[in-house]
XYZ file of C-alpha atoms in Angstrom:
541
model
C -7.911 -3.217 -28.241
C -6.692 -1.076 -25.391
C -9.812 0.844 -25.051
C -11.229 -2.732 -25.131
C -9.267 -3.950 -21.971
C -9.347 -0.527 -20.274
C -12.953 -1.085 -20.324
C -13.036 -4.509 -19.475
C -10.585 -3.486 -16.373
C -12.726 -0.951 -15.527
C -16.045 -2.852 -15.258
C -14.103 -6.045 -13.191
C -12.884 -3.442 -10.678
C -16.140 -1.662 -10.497
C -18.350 -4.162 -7.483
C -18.596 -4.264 -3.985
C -16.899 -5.751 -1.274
C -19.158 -8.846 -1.001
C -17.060 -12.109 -0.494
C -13.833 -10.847 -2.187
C -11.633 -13.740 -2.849
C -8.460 -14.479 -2.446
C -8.272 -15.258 -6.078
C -9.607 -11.408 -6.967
C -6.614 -10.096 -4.405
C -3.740 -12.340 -6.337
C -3.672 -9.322 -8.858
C -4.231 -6.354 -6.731
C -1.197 -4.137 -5.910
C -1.469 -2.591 -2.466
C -0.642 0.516 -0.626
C -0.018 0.731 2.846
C -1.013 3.370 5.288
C -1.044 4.305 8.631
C -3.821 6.346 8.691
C -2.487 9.112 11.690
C 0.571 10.082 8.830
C -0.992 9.705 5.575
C -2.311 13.284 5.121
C -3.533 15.848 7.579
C -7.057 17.990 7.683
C -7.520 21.006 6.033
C -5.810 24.373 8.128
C -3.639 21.371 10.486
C 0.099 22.413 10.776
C 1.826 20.504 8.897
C 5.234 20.878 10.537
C 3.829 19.577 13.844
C 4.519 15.621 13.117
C 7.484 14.447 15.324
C 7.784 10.020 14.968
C 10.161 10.528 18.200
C 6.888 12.197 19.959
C 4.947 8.782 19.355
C 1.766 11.394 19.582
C -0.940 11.543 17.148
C -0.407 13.678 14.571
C -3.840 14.531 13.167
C -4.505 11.802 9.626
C -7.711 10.312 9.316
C -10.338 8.355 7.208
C -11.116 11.366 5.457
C -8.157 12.600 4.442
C -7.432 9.229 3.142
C -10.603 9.534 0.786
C -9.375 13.161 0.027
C -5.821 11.842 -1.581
C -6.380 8.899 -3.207
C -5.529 10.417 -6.423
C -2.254 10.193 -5.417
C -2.229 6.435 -4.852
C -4.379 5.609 -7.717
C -1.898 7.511 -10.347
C 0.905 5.339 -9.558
C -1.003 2.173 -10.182
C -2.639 0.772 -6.912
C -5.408 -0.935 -6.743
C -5.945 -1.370 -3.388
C -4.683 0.147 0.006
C -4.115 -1.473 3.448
C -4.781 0.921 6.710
C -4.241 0.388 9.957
C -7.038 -0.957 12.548
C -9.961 0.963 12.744
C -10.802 -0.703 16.147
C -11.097 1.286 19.631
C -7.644 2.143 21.095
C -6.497 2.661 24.852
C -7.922 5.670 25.857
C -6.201 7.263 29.015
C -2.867 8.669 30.070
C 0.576 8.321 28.175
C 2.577 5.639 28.585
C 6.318 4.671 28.364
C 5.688 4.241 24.479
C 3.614 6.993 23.403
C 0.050 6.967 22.667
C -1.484 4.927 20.700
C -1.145 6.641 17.371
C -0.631 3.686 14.818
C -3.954 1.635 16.239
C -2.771 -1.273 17.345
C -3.261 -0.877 21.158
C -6.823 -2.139 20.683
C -9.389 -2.198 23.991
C -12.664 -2.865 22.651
C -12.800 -4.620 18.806
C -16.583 -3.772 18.463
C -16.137 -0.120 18.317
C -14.860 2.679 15.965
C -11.586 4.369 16.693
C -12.809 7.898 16.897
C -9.385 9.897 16.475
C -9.675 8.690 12.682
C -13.422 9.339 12.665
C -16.642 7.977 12.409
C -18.699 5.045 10.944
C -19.937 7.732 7.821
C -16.339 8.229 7.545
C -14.678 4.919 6.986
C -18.272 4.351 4.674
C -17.264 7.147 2.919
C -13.884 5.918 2.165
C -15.103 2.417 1.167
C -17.590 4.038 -1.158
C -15.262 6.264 -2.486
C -12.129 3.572 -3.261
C -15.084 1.499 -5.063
C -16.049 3.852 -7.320
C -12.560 4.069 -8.660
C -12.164 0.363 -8.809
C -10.335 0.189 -5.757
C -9.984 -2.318 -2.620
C -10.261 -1.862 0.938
C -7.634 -3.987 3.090
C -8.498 -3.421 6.644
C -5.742 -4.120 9.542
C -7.453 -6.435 12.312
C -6.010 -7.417 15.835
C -7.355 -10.401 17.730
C -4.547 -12.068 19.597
C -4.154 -9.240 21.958
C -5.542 -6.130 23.791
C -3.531 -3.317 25.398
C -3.936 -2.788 29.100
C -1.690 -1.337 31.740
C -1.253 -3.711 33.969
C -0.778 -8.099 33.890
C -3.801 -8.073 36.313
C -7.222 -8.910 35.016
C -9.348 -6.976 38.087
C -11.062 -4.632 35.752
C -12.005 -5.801 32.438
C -14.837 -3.460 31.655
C -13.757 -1.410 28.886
C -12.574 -3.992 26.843
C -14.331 -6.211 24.632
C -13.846 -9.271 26.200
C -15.097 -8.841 29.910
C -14.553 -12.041 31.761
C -11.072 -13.553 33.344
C -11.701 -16.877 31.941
C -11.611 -15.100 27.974
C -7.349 -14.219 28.711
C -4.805 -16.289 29.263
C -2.919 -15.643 32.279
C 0.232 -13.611 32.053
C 3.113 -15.405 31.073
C 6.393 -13.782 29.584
C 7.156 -15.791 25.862
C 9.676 -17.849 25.264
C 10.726 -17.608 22.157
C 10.960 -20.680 19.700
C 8.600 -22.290 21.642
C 4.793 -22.212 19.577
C 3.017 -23.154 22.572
C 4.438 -20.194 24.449
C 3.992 -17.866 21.175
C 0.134 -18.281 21.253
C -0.690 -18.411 25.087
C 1.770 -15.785 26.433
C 1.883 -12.528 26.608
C 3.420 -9.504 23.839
C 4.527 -6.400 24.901
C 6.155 -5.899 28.069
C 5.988 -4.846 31.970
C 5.504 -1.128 30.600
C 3.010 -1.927 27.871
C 1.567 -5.514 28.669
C -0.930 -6.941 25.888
C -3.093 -9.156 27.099
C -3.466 -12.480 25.456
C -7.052 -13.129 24.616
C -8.155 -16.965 24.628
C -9.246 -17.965 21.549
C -9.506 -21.677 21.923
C -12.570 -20.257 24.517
C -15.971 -20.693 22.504
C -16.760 -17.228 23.888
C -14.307 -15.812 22.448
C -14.899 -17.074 19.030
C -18.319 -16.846 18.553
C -17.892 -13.759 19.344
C -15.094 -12.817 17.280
C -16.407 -14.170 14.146
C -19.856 -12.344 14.671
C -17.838 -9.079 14.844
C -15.670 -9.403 11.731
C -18.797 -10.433 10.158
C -20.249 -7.185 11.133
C -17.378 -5.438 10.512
C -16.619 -6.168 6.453
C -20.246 -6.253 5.834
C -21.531 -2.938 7.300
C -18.287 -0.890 5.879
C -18.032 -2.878 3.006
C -14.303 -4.119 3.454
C -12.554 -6.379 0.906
C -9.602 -8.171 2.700
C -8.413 -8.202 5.844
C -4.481 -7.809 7.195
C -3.854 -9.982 10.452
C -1.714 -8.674 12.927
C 0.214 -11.175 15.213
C -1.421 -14.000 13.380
C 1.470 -16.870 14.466
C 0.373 -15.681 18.190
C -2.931 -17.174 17.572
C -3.560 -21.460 17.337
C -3.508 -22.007 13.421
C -7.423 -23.912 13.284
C -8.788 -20.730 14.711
C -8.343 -18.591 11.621
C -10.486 -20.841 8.852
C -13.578 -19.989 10.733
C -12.532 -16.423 11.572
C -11.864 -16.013 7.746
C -14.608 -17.885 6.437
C -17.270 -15.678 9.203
C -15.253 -12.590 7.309
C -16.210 -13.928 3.820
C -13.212 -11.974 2.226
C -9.292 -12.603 1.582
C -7.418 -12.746 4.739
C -3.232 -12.541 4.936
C -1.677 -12.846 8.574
C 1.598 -11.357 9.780
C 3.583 -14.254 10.654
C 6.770 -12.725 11.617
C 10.358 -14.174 10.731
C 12.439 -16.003 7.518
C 11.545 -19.856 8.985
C 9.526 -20.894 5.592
C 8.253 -24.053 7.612
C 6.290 -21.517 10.244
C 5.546 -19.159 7.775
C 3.779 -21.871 5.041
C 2.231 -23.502 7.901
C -0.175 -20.480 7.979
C -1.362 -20.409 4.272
C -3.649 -23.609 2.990
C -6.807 -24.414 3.619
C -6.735 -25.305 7.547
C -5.009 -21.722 8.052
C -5.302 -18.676 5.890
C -5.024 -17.824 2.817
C -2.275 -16.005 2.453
C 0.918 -14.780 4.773
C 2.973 -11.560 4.523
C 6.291 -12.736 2.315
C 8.588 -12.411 5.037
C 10.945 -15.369 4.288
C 11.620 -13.432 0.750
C 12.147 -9.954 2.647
C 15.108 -11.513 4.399
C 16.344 -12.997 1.236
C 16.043 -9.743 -0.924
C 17.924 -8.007 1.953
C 20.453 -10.215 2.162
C 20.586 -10.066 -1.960
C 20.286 -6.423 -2.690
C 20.715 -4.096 1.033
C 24.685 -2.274 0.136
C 26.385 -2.613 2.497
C 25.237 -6.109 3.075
C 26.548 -9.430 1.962
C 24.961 -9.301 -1.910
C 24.358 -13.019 -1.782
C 22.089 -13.471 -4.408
C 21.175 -17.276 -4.527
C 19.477 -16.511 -1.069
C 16.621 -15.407 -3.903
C 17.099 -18.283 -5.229
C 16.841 -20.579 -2.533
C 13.794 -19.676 -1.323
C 12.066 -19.579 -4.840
C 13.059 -23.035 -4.735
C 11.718 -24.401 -1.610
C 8.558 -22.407 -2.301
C 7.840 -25.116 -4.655
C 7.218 -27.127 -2.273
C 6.514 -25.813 1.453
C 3.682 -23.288 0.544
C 0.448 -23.810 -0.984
C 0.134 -20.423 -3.261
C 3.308 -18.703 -3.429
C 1.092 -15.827 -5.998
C -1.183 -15.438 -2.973
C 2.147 -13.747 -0.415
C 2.403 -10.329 0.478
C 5.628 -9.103 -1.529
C 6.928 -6.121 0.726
C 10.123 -4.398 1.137
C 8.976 -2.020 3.870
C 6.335 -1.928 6.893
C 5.383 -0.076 10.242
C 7.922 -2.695 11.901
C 10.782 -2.431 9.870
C 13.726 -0.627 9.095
C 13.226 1.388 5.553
C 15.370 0.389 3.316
C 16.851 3.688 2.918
C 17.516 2.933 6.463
C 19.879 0.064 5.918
C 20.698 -0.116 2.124
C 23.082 3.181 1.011
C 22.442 2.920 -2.522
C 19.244 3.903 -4.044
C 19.816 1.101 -7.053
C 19.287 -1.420 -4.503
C 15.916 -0.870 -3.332
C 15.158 -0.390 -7.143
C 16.552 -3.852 -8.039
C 14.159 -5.636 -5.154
C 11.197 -3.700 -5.772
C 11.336 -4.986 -9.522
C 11.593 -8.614 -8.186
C 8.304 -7.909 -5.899
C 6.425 -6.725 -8.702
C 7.809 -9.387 -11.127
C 7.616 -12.179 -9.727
C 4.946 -14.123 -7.955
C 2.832 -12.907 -5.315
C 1.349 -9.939 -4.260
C 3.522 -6.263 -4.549
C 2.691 -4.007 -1.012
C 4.407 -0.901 -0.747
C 4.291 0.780 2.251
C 4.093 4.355 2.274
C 6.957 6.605 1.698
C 8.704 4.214 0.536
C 8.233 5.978 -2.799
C 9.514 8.925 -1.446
C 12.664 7.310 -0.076
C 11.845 8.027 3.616
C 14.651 6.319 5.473
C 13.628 6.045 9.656
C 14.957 3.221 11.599
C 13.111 0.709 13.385
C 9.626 2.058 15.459
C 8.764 4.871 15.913
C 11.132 6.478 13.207
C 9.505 4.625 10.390
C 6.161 6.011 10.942
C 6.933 9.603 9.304
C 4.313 12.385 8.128
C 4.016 12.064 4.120
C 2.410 15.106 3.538
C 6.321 16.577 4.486
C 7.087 15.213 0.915
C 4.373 17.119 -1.092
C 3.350 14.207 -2.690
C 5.657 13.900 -4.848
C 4.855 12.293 -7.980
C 8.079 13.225 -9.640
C 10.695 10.981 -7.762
C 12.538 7.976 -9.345
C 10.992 5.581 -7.109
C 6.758 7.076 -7.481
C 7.384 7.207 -11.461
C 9.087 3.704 -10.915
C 6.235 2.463 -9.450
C 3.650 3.922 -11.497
C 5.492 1.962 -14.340
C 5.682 -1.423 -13.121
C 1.806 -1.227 -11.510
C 1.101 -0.229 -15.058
C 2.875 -3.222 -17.081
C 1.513 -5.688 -14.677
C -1.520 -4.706 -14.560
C -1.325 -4.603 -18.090
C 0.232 -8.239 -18.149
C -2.479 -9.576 -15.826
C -5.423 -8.424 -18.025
C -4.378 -8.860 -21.532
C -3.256 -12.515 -20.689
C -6.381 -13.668 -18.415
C -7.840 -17.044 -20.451
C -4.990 -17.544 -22.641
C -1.965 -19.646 -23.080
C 0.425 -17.406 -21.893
C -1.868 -16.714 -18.548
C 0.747 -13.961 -16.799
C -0.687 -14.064 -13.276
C -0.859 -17.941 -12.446
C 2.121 -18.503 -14.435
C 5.202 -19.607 -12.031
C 8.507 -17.527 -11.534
C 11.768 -19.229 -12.554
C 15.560 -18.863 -12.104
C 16.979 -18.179 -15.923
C 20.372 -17.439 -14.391
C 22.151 -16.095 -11.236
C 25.615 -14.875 -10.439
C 27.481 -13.216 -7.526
C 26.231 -9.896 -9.175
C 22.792 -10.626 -10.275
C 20.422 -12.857 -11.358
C 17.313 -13.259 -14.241
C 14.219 -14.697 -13.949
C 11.129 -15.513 -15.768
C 6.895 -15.202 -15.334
C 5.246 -16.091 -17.993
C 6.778 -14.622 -21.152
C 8.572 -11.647 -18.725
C 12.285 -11.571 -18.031
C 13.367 -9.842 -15.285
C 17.187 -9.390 -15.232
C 18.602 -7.916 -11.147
C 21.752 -6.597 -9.874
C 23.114 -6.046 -6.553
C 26.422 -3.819 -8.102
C 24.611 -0.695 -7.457
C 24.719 2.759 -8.957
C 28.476 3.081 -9.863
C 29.250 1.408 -13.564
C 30.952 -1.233 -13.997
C 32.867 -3.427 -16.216
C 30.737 -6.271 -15.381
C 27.557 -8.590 -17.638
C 24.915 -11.063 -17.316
C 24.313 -13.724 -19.520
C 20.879 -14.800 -19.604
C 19.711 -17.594 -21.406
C 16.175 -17.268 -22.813
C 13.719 -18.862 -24.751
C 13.665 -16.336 -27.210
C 13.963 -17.277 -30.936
C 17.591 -17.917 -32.129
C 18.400 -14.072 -33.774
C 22.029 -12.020 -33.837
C 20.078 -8.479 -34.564
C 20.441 -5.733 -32.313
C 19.440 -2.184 -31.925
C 22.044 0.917 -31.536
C 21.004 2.172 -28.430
C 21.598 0.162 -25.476
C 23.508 -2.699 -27.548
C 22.024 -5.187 -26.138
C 22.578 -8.149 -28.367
C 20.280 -12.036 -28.374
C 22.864 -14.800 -29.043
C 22.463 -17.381 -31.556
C 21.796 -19.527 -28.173
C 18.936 -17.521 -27.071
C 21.350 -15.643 -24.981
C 21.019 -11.942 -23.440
C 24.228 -10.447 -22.438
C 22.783 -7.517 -20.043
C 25.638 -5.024 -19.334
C 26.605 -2.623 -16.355
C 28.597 -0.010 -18.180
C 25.863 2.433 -17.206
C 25.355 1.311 -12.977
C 23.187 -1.108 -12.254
C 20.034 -0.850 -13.380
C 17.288 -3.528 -13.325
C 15.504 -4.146 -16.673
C 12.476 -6.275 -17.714
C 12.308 -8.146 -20.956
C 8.905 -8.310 -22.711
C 7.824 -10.171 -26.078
C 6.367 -7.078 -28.109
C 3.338 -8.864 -28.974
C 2.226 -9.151 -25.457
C 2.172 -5.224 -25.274
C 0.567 -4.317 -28.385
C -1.780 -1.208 -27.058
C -0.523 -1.273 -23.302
C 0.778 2.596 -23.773
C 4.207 0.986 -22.612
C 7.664 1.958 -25.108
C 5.022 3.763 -27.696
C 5.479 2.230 -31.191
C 6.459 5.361 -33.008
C 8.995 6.305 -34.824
C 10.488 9.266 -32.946
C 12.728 10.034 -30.037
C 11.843 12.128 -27.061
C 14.607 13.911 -26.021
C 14.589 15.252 -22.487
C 16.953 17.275 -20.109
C 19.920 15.095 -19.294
C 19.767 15.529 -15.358
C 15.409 15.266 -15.473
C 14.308 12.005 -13.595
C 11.779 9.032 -15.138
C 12.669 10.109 -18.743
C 11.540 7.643 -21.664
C 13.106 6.978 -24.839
C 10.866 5.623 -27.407
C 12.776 4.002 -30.426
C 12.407 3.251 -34.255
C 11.271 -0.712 -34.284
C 13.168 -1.829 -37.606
C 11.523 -5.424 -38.584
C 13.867 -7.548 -40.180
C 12.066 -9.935 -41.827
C 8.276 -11.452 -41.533
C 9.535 -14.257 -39.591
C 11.318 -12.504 -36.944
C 9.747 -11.000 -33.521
C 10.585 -8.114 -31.059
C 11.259 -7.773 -27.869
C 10.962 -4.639 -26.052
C 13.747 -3.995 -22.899
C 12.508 -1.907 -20.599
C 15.659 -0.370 -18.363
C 14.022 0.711 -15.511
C 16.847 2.693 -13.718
C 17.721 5.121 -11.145
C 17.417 7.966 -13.612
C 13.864 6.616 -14.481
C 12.631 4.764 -17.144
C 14.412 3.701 -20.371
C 12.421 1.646 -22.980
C 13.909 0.311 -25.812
C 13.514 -2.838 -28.946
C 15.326 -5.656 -29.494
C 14.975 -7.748 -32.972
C 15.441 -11.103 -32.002
């Protein structure tokens, strides 16, 4: 049966990039990069890589394609890099050069620091063969220029006064304002293109037409999409013919859901669940939990697809979360939720190396500093939770217990933690940290009435249905899975022996002796997924 869905897997991933769909996205997990600090040419020095320098540093396409390996072992199935559009091409300015790709002059040409057209075809091809999407970064609300004048206009895509808006500072709060003034500053202006202008759109949607089709791309990432009227995206999207997610940037649900349906896009990077998972898990912080479970709750009914958002605890505008959250268990704890729960997991990179930079430009580091690691607590972590939900999502598809469009719920939630349930998956979460302490959970589940137990972690299934999940050992997150759902996923091995590893060595696994107690009784398997790695146990229940 495994072979059987490894196969089946296999062949789904295996097509091109014609009209991906938003629905072939929902259970892709994505990798983000910033292509100038993924990984360096052969013979480049590698200790040359300064964020404070805001210089490039030397990563392109290429050597992308030449380290996917080390994406694809932990369990992506799709990466996100930034724009591949022309950049601002002249002298430096007050905020560096334009390194990251974002400081876009002419949309209808390749950015040749990160190479050329055979390149980025290359890397397409190449992330297709192993079943693999592309997620390219696109920016249309703005262009970089020097100046808030709009005299010369010739090396930019757009040409003509009449296609910008004049300059205007924004006023915050105000959406008018948002989409017709200006980002950026007196040092950096970015002028505002005008996309109510016919021009502008006919023209736009015959280059992202253009664009996916001739390098084959599979979804696109919108930067600045709240900056841009809401009615011009269906078109842009629909020209694009693949899955499109904007940045709409802040925790007000109401803006944020106003950009997902059918009159907007399709999806919207998760931010109101960022804050809330900050405000949850981030030590110090204020460990308020039912801020998760607020927002699960007015998902219900503000946006149209909660499975469709971008799940992220980390981006090139953010804080890492090394950066504000002292504990490691913490970022563990929230990373679970993103991958259990619904939507879409993104990691951005180094985050599985626990890079911790502050805001821009500190949370742009090299990652080929880190070796590419793919021993640390958080890679192996990852690698582990892509590979049970992948798992989940294609041993499920077509049946009653459908893992992917099943909804998230609130079991239970405490000052300490809280539980919740997709599908037939429990997730139980704590904010306590590493440290032990004297402290439980009691989760109520559906699971059949049992008092059995196994002599391991002691984790014991009331007569109620009830889980009492302990801290004795820190606060680790753990997942709760029916066994029968993961007969043949290669996850908590049913065999009868114990591997026994180094006490200090990260990511070990304990596999344990499942004792059935009777025909009628079923298993579940606990998966404690902690900051010493992975621990997988049974529970009779």
């Amino acid at each position: 049966m495994y072979i059987f869905l490894k196969i089946f897997f296999s062949f789904s991933l295996l097509r091109t990039a014609l009209a991906a769909t938003a629905e072939e996205w929902r259970g892709r997990s994505i990798y983000q990069i910033i292509t100038d600090r993924f990984a360096l040419p052969e013979g480049a020095d590698p200790t040359q890589c300064n964020p404070g320098d805001q210089t490039f540093c030397g990563g392109t396409w290429n050597t992308i394609r030449e380290n996917l390996d080390y994406v694809q072992n932990a369990g992506f199935t799709a990466i996100w890099i930034s724009p591949v559009s022309q950049n601002y091409e002249g002298p430096r300015t007050p905020y560096g050069d334009p390194y990251h790709g974002y400081w876009i002059s002419d949309a209808t040409k390749l950015n040749s620091r990160f190479g050329t057209a055979d390149d980025l075809k290359a890397l397409s091809t190449e992330l297709h063969k192993r079943g693999m999407f592309l997620m390219v970064d696109v920016v249309v609300n703005n262009v970089m220029g020097l100046t808030t004048d709009l005299n010369d206009l010739s090396s930019y895509m757009f040409k003509q006064k009449s296609q910008y808006h004049p300059y205007c500072p924004i006023q915050w709060g105000n959406r008018t304002s948002e989409q017709d003034c200006w980002l950026g500053d007196l040092k950096v202006p970015l002028l505002d293109v005008n996309t109510e202008d016919p021009t502008v759109v006919s023209a736009y949607q015959d280059w992202i037409k253009n664009l996916v089709s001739e390098y084959n791309i599979d979804g696109l990432r919108i930067d600045a999409a709240k900056h841009v009227q809401t009615d011009f995206w269906p078109s842009f999207c629909s020209a694009a013919g693949v899955f499109c997610i904007g940045e709409v940037f802040g925790d007000n649900i109401d803006e944020v859901a106003s950009f997902q349906g059918p009159d907007a896009l399709d999806s919207t990077l998760n931010y109101p669940m960022y804050s809330a998972l900050t405000e949850a898990f981030a030590i110090p912080g204020q460990l308020n939990t039912s801020a998760i479970t607020d927002t699960m709750e007015i998902y219900k009914t503000k946006f149209k697809d909660p499975g469709l958002l971008g799940n992220f605890l980390e981006n090139q505008d953010l804080p890492r979360w090394a950066n504000m959250s002292s504990d490691p268990q913490s970022m563990y704890n929230a990373m679970v939720f993103n991958f259990m729960s619904d939507g879409i997991p993104i990691v951005y990179y180094g985050q599985e190396q626990g890079f911790n930079g502050s805001a821009d430009p500190w949370n742009r580091e090299p990652l080929w500093t880190s070796g590419y690691n793919n021993d640390t607590t958080a890679y192996k972590m990852i690698a582990t939770l892509n590979k049970l939900r992948n798992f989940m999502i294609n041993s499920t598809t077509d049946t009653d217990t459908d893992w992917l469009h099943s909804r998230a719920e609130v079991l239970t939630t405490s000052a300490h933690g809280l539980a919740i349930m997709k599908g037939d998956v429990i997730s139980v979460l704590t904010n306590i940290g590493s440290p032990p302490q004297n402290l439980s959970t009691a989760v109520y589940t559906p699971y059949p009435n049992s008092l059995r137990m196994t002599d391991c972690t002691q984790f014991v299934v009331g007569s109620n249905g009830t889980l009492s999940v302990g801290y004795s050992k820190g606060g680790q997150a753990k997942v709760i899975v029916p066994s029968d759902l993961l007969d043949n996923s290669d996850l908590c091995g049913h065999v009868d022996e114990v591997e026994q590893q180094s006490q200090g060595q990260l990511a070990s696994t304990a596999f344990f002796e499942l004792r059935r107690p009777s025909a009628t009784a079923s298993y579940v398997f606990l998966f404690g997924i902690t900051f010493l790695g992975l621990l997988c146990t049974a529970v009779g229940v």
